[in-house]
Amino acid sequence: MGAAAALLLGSGVATAAPEAAFIPNTDPDSAPSSRPAAGPEKNIRAGSRPVSGKTPKAGPTFTDVSGVWQVNTTEAVLRNTVTDPDGDKANLTFEVYTTDANGNPKTQVKLDDSQYGVLVSDYVASGKTAEVKVPYGKLKPGVTYTFHTSAYDGGLYETEWSPWAKFKIRDRVVDIKLPEPDQGAAAVNLEDYQEPQQIDQPAMRAVEPTQPPLNKGLRTSDGWHCGELNQKTGIQPCSRIVPDHSAATKKALTKAMKMADLANWCATYTNSHIKRTEACIGGFNYEYEGIVVKDGKPTGEILNASWAVGQQYKLSPTTGTIEEKITLVPVTLDEKFVSVTLNVEMDCLLATDCATDNTSQKWDGALEWTVGDWHTAEGSITHTWNGGTTADTSQMLDLSAKITGYAAVANPSAIRWQAVDAQIRCDTIASTKPGCVFHKYIPTWVMNFKKYPAAVAHGWLIQSKLPNHPGSESAGKPMKYLPQASKNAHNHDPQRNRDVICPKGSDGKSWASVYGNPDATLLPEIKPTDTPSCDEFAYASTYNSGGMPASIGGLNEVTSGDACVQTYATRVKQGEWHLYDDIREAAPTWKEVCGRSTMSGWINSGSMAGFPGTFAGAGKYHLLDEDKYWVRFPEFEHCDASQTTVKCTVPKA
């Protein structure tokens, strides 16, 4: 061994002085002693030479397929037995080459920093197996290599190398090509992604006192609630609401509107929908009829009047106020009624829950219609949650509307309706300020892809590929929000979930800085103190997190982040990043329930900007413990996650 090289015995790695330069072996059949990486040949030593085994192996998992060992990590473990006839301990030198098209040795691979570029095992007893682990970065995924060994007993080398053994490193199974992070990218407008959610049509509630219709035998199940017979005219009044999903009715309502919309998307839908703070209750008619009675029996003649009804609500997430608007468009009016007047009451179902400011009620258009009069009437009113002054409280509110119709020739008849799925939840938990939302609406969270592409790619991969699909609307697997410990039912700190997936050592060092893939790219040009960071998906602040115990509602509990799919984000060249699976590990099975990725701390920490305040907390969406929400990745909707290997370019090329 030359003076320029030094051997660290027992380390398993031959090391070199700084000035040593790697000299590839151009003749792999040359005598092992001509490149004495394990130590100098001592020709004066008596005894027999050690011998390598005849069947070198590579792994893990040490599976031979048609003469090629299949290796599931670039940190390949190479093995062979070694025998010394004198019973001395011996080691093995491992030399690795790339292969040509015929599978023959082509070019030596530099495995360490010595001039020989080989790995030397520890000494083992004669007849035992010696092995080395190839350091990360020396071997490439998807490439076939070959290696052989030579034995050394501390003085003598064997005269020839062992037989060759070919091995192939597994291919990557994740390769998502991404753009450079845009530090100046604008925040995501979350409202662009909140699609209205259809709800059941309003349900009728009888208004007492009510009388059965005198033509009951003919009209037993069609929802009429009737008032008292007018003894002078012989007409019994009845009321009901009936569905009307026709586009013509919706068009008539939209065209007739006089006041500003509370929800400007209502015109698109012909039935009832909600968003987190807005609702359109529509697609029904209010009908008022008169049953003509003579000598105590219905004659069969019925007078009809009806109005298309449109109803809108707008909630305040910061004040606890509720705005309501009703639009009435006449559809029919029997001339024998002469005129019909409607009395409209917009109120809380329970006055103890919220206060209705009747002084705020305004009507544009009279509530009396005569024959030939087709004007529209539109009214508005404001309600206020009564509990907004009490801290850390939440209450469900039900709003209701009542219409009483009466005519010049018929007595009053009333009907009340309520959209059960438009129940309102008001709270002072998400914020110290009172706020109200339609709690049955499931909002959608969207991360900022332009600014933090790697974190978004990781979330999409895990949501799309794993069987639990955390946060996926198409799979019907919503995220369940876990707020801070004081605001969830289990007093469970979300940081404890993160500590399972992304733990810190006893020395305070993060998992990513110690164990994360070293090729993860940092961004000191954006953040000079940037450090490697561990990004987990599903998020720590969810019941979907792998760190959330099943005993308190966790949906995907694991004991360690090692059980997750492992990836990392790296810049291949300026302007081009990739999210790769960590080739130091076995390929994902795609049966995992969580993801762990090493990436820039600036990317990871910034990727949830806007979630705690704007989305989950004091902002518009008022998420409370166990509230559901979707996570959407619009930039990835062209990507195919159905194959075992996930490859995609984002944005779409």
PDB file of N, CA and C in Angstrom, residues 282-331:
ATOM      1  N   GLY A 282     -84.033  27.108  -2.293  1.00  0.00           N
ATOM      2  CA  GLY A 282     -84.922  27.422  -3.413  1.00  0.00           C
ATOM      3  C   GLY A 282     -85.442  26.169  -4.085  1.00  0.00           C
ATOM      4  N   GLY A 283     -86.101  26.406  -5.214  1.00  0.00           N
ATOM      5  CA  GLY A 283     -86.682  25.283  -5.918  1.00  0.00           C
ATOM      6  C   GLY A 283     -87.999  24.844  -5.315  1.00  0.00           C
ATOM      7  N   PHE A 284     -88.819  25.812  -4.809  1.00  0.00           N
ATOM      8  CA  PHE A 284     -90.139  25.434  -4.319  1.00  0.00           C
ATOM      9  C   PHE A 284     -91.115  26.601  -4.502  1.00  0.00           C
ATOM     10  N   ASN A 285     -92.374  26.259  -4.476  1.00  0.00           N
ATOM     11  CA  ASN A 285     -93.454  27.240  -4.583  1.00  0.00           C
ATOM     12  C   ASN A 285     -94.280  27.245  -3.296  1.00  0.00           C
ATOM     13  N   TYR A 286     -94.745  28.436  -2.946  1.00  0.00           N
ATOM     14  CA  TYR A 286     -95.766  28.538  -1.898  1.00  0.00           C
ATOM     15  C   TYR A 286     -97.115  28.571  -2.605  1.00  0.00           C
ATOM     16  N   GLU A 287     -98.020  27.673  -2.203  1.00  0.00           N
ATOM     17  CA  GLU A 287     -99.334  27.599  -2.818  1.00  0.00           C
ATOM     18  C   GLU A 287    -100.423  27.901  -1.779  1.00  0.00           C
ATOM     19  N   TYR A 288    -101.364  28.736  -2.194  1.00  0.00           N
ATOM     20  CA  TYR A 288    -102.533  29.084  -1.369  1.00  0.00           C
ATOM     21  C   TYR A 288    -103.752  28.757  -2.209  1.00  0.00           C
ATOM     22  N   GLU A 289    -104.683  27.953  -1.668  1.00  0.00           N
ATOM     23  CA  GLU A 289    -105.844  27.559  -2.451  1.00  0.00           C
ATOM     24  C   GLU A 289    -107.117  27.718  -1.624  1.00  0.00           C
ATOM     25  N   GLY A 290    -108.192  27.805  -2.355  1.00  0.00           N
ATOM     26  CA  GLY A 290    -109.500  27.888  -1.711  1.00  0.00           C
ATOM     27  C   GLY A 290    -110.390  26.756  -2.190  1.00  0.00           C
ATOM     28  N   ILE A 291    -110.838  25.911  -1.256  1.00  0.00           N
ATOM     29  CA  ILE A 291    -111.737  24.805  -1.586  1.00  0.00           C
ATOM     30  C   ILE A 291    -113.178  25.335  -1.483  1.00  0.00           C
ATOM     31  N   VAL A 292    -113.888  25.320  -2.590  1.00  0.00           N
ATOM     32  CA  VAL A 292    -115.260  25.842  -2.616  1.00  0.00           C
ATOM     33  C   VAL A 292    -116.201  24.775  -2.034  1.00  0.00           C
ATOM     34  N   VAL A 293    -116.959  25.197  -1.041  1.00  0.00           N
ATOM     35  CA  VAL A 293    -117.843  24.275  -0.307  1.00  0.00           C
ATOM     36  C   VAL A 293    -119.286  24.782  -0.419  1.00  0.00           C
ATOM     37  N   LYS A 294    -120.203  23.864  -0.634  1.00  0.00           N
ATOM     38  CA  LYS A 294    -121.626  24.212  -0.679  1.00  0.00           C
ATOM     39  C   LYS A 294    -122.399  23.137   0.067  1.00  0.00           C
ATOM     40  N   ASP A 295    -123.249  23.603   0.967  1.00  0.00           N
ATOM     41  CA  ASP A 295    -124.046  22.694   1.786  1.00  0.00           C
ATOM     42  C   ASP A 295    -123.155  21.698   2.530  1.00  0.00           C
ATOM     43  N   GLY A 296    -121.991  22.182   2.954  1.00  0.00           N
ATOM     44  CA  GLY A 296    -121.070  21.372   3.761  1.00  0.00           C
ATOM     45  C   GLY A 296    -120.247  20.382   2.986  1.00  0.00           C
ATOM     46  N   LYS A 297    -120.335  20.415   1.641  1.00  0.00           N
ATOM     47  CA  LYS A 297    -119.570  19.464   0.837  1.00  0.00           C
ATOM     48  C   LYS A 297    -118.789  20.205  -0.247  1.00  0.00           C
ATOM     49  N   PRO A 298    -117.566  19.741  -0.539  1.00  0.00           N
ATOM     50  CA  PRO A 298    -116.789  20.367  -1.620  1.00  0.00           C
ATOM     51  C   PRO A 298    -117.490  20.201  -2.955  1.00  0.00           C
ATOM     52  N   THR A 299    -117.486  21.246  -3.715  1.00  0.00           N
ATOM     53  CA  THR A 299    -118.110  21.191  -5.044  1.00  0.00           C
ATOM     54  C   THR A 299    -117.157  20.632  -6.087  1.00  0.00           C
ATOM     55  N   GLY A 300    -115.897  20.553  -5.743  1.00  0.00           N
ATOM     56  CA  GLY A 300    -114.880  20.157  -6.715  1.00  0.00           C
ATOM     57  C   GLY A 300    -114.140  21.342  -7.293  1.00  0.00           C
ATOM     58  N   GLU A 301    -114.671  22.536  -7.075  1.00  0.00           N
ATOM     59  CA  GLU A 301    -113.995  23.732  -7.578  1.00  0.00           C
ATOM     60  C   GLU A 301    -112.943  24.176  -6.553  1.00  0.00           C
ATOM     61  N   ILE A 302    -111.749  24.492  -7.047  1.00  0.00           N
ATOM     62  CA  ILE A 302    -110.656  24.947  -6.187  1.00  0.00           C
ATOM     63  C   ILE A 302    -110.031  26.188  -6.810  1.00  0.00           C
ATOM     64  N   LEU A 303    -109.886  27.238  -6.010  1.00  0.00           N
ATOM     65  CA  LEU A 303    -109.214  28.455  -6.451  1.00  0.00           C
ATOM     66  C   LEU A 303    -107.729  28.336  -6.125  1.00  0.00           C
ATOM     67  N   ASN A 304    -106.896  28.766  -7.030  1.00  0.00           N
ATOM     68  CA  ASN A 304    -105.458  28.593  -6.844  1.00  0.00           C
ATOM     69  C   ASN A 304    -104.710  29.914  -6.956  1.00  0.00           C
ATOM     70  N   ALA A 305    -103.709  30.063  -6.093  1.00  0.00           N
ATOM     71  CA  ALA A 305    -102.735  31.145  -6.185  1.00  0.00           C
ATOM     72  C   ALA A 305    -101.387  30.573  -5.756  1.00  0.00           C
ATOM     73  N   SER A 306    -100.300  30.980  -6.402  1.00  0.00           N
ATOM     74  CA  SER A 306     -98.988  30.440  -6.029  1.00  0.00           C
ATOM     75  C   SER A 306     -97.890  31.447  -6.330  1.00  0.00           C
ATOM     76  N   TRP A 307     -96.770  31.302  -5.592  1.00  0.00           N
ATOM     77  CA  TRP A 307     -95.596  32.166  -5.756  1.00  0.00           C
ATOM     78  C   TRP A 307     -94.343  31.292  -5.763  1.00  0.00           C
ATOM     79  N   ALA A 308     -93.456  31.566  -6.670  1.00  0.00           N
ATOM     80  CA  ALA A 308     -92.120  30.965  -6.608  1.00  0.00           C
ATOM     81  C   ALA A 308     -91.354  31.660  -5.485  1.00  0.00           C
ATOM     82  N   VAL A 309     -90.655  30.855  -4.678  1.00  0.00           N
ATOM     83  CA  VAL A 309     -89.962  31.398  -3.509  1.00  0.00           C
ATOM     84  C   VAL A 309     -88.456  31.172  -3.649  1.00  0.00           C
ATOM     85  N   GLY A 310     -87.701  32.228  -3.467  1.00  0.00           N
ATOM     86  CA  GLY A 310     -86.251  32.137  -3.401  1.00  0.00           C
ATOM     87  C   GLY A 310     -85.771  32.687  -2.070  1.00  0.00           C
ATOM     88  N   GLN A 311     -84.877  31.976  -1.417  1.00  0.00           N
ATOM     89  CA  GLN A 311     -84.430  32.381  -0.090  1.00  0.00           C
ATOM     90  C   GLN A 311     -82.908  32.317  -0.039  1.00  0.00           C
ATOM     91  N   GLN A 312     -82.291  33.324   0.540  1.00  0.00           N
ATOM     92  CA  GLN A 312     -80.836  33.372   0.664  1.00  0.00           C
ATOM     93  C   GLN A 312     -80.444  33.745   2.090  1.00  0.00           C
ATOM     94  N   TYR A 313     -79.306  33.168   2.515  1.00  0.00           N
ATOM     95  CA  TYR A 313     -78.727  33.522   3.815  1.00  0.00           C
ATOM     96  C   TYR A 313     -77.258  33.881   3.631  1.00  0.00           C
ATOM     97  N   LYS A 314     -76.804  34.790   4.458  1.00  0.00           N
ATOM     98  CA  LYS A 314     -75.377  35.096   4.517  1.00  0.00           C
ATOM     99  C   LYS A 314     -74.992  35.222   5.988  1.00  0.00           C
ATOM    100  N   LEU A 315     -73.999  34.420   6.386  1.00  0.00           N
ATOM    101  CA  LEU A 315     -73.549  34.397   7.767  1.00  0.00           C
ATOM    102  C   LEU A 315     -72.268  35.218   7.917  1.00  0.00           C
ATOM    103  N   SER A 316     -72.041  35.699   9.111  1.00  0.00           N
ATOM    104  CA  SER A 316     -70.802  36.420   9.397  1.00  0.00           C
ATOM    105  C   SER A 316     -69.913  35.555  10.278  1.00  0.00           C
ATOM    106  N   PRO A 317     -68.690  35.250   9.830  1.00  0.00           N
ATOM    107  CA  PRO A 317     -67.780  34.473  10.661  1.00  0.00           C
ATOM    108  C   PRO A 317     -67.075  35.305  11.721  1.00  0.00           C
ATOM    109  N   THR A 318     -67.369  36.593  11.773  1.00  0.00           N
ATOM    110  CA  THR A 318     -66.658  37.458  12.722  1.00  0.00           C
ATOM    111  C   THR A 318     -67.576  38.277  13.619  1.00  0.00           C
ATOM    112  N   THR A 319     -68.913  38.199  13.419  1.00  0.00           N
ATOM    113  CA  THR A 319     -69.815  39.006  14.253  1.00  0.00           C
ATOM    114  C   THR A 319     -70.994  38.231  14.802  1.00  0.00           C
ATOM    115  N   GLY A 320     -71.310  37.080  14.251  1.00  0.00           N
ATOM    116  CA  GLY A 320     -72.473  36.331  14.720  1.00  0.00           C
ATOM    117  C   GLY A 320     -73.791  36.834  14.170  1.00  0.00           C
ATOM    118  N   THR A 321     -73.754  37.660  13.128  1.00  0.00           N
ATOM    119  CA  THR A 321     -74.994  38.133  12.517  1.00  0.00           C
ATOM    120  C   THR A 321     -75.355  37.290  11.305  1.00  0.00           C
ATOM    121  N   ILE A 322     -76.646  37.228  11.030  1.00  0.00           N
ATOM    122  CA  ILE A 322     -77.173  36.406   9.945  1.00  0.00           C
ATOM    123  C   ILE A 322     -78.114  37.263   9.115  1.00  0.00           C
ATOM    124  N   GLU A 323     -77.814  37.385   7.850  1.00  0.00           N
ATOM    125  CA  GLU A 323     -78.678  38.143   6.941  1.00  0.00           C
ATOM    126  C   GLU A 323     -79.552  37.163   6.165  1.00  0.00           C
ATOM    127  N   GLU A 324     -80.786  37.559   5.929  1.00  0.00           N
ATOM    128  CA  GLU A 324     -81.724  36.702   5.216  1.00  0.00           C
ATOM    129  C   GLU A 324     -82.489  37.529   4.197  1.00  0.00           C
ATOM    130  N   LYS A 325     -82.780  36.904   3.057  1.00  0.00           N
ATOM    131  CA  LYS A 325     -83.553  37.567   2.008  1.00  0.00           C
ATOM    132  C   LYS A 325     -84.515  36.555   1.394  1.00  0.00           C
ATOM    133  N   ILE A 326     -85.750  37.014   1.140  1.00  0.00           N
ATOM    134  CA  ILE A 326     -86.754  36.184   0.474  1.00  0.00           C
ATOM    135  C   ILE A 326     -87.302  36.942  -0.728  1.00  0.00           C
ATOM    136  N   THR A 327     -87.393  36.208  -1.840  1.00  0.00           N
ATOM    137  CA  THR A 327     -87.967  36.762  -3.067  1.00  0.00           C
ATOM    138  C   THR A 327     -89.248  36.007  -3.393  1.00  0.00           C
ATOM    139  N   LEU A 328     -90.318  36.734  -3.702  1.00  0.00           N
ATOM    140  CA  LEU A 328     -91.620  36.151  -4.043  1.00  0.00           C
ATOM    141  C   LEU A 328     -92.025  36.607  -5.435  1.00  0.00           C
ATOM    142  N   VAL A 329     -92.213  35.642  -6.322  1.00  0.00           N
ATOM    143  CA  VAL A 329     -92.634  35.952  -7.691  1.00  0.00           C
ATOM    144  C   VAL A 329     -93.974  35.263  -7.933  1.00  0.00           C
ATOM    145  N   PRO A 330     -95.051  36.011  -8.200  1.00  0.00           N
ATOM    146  CA  PRO A 330     -96.357  35.383  -8.411  1.00  0.00           C
ATOM    147  C   PRO A 330     -96.358  34.514  -9.668  1.00  0.00           C
ATOM    148  N   VAL A 331     -97.016  33.356  -9.551  1.00  0.00           N
ATOM    149  CA  VAL A 331     -97.096  32.422 -10.679  1.00  0.00           C
ATOM    150  C   VAL A 331     -98.541  32.294 -11.158  1.00  0.00           C
TER     151      VAL A 331
END
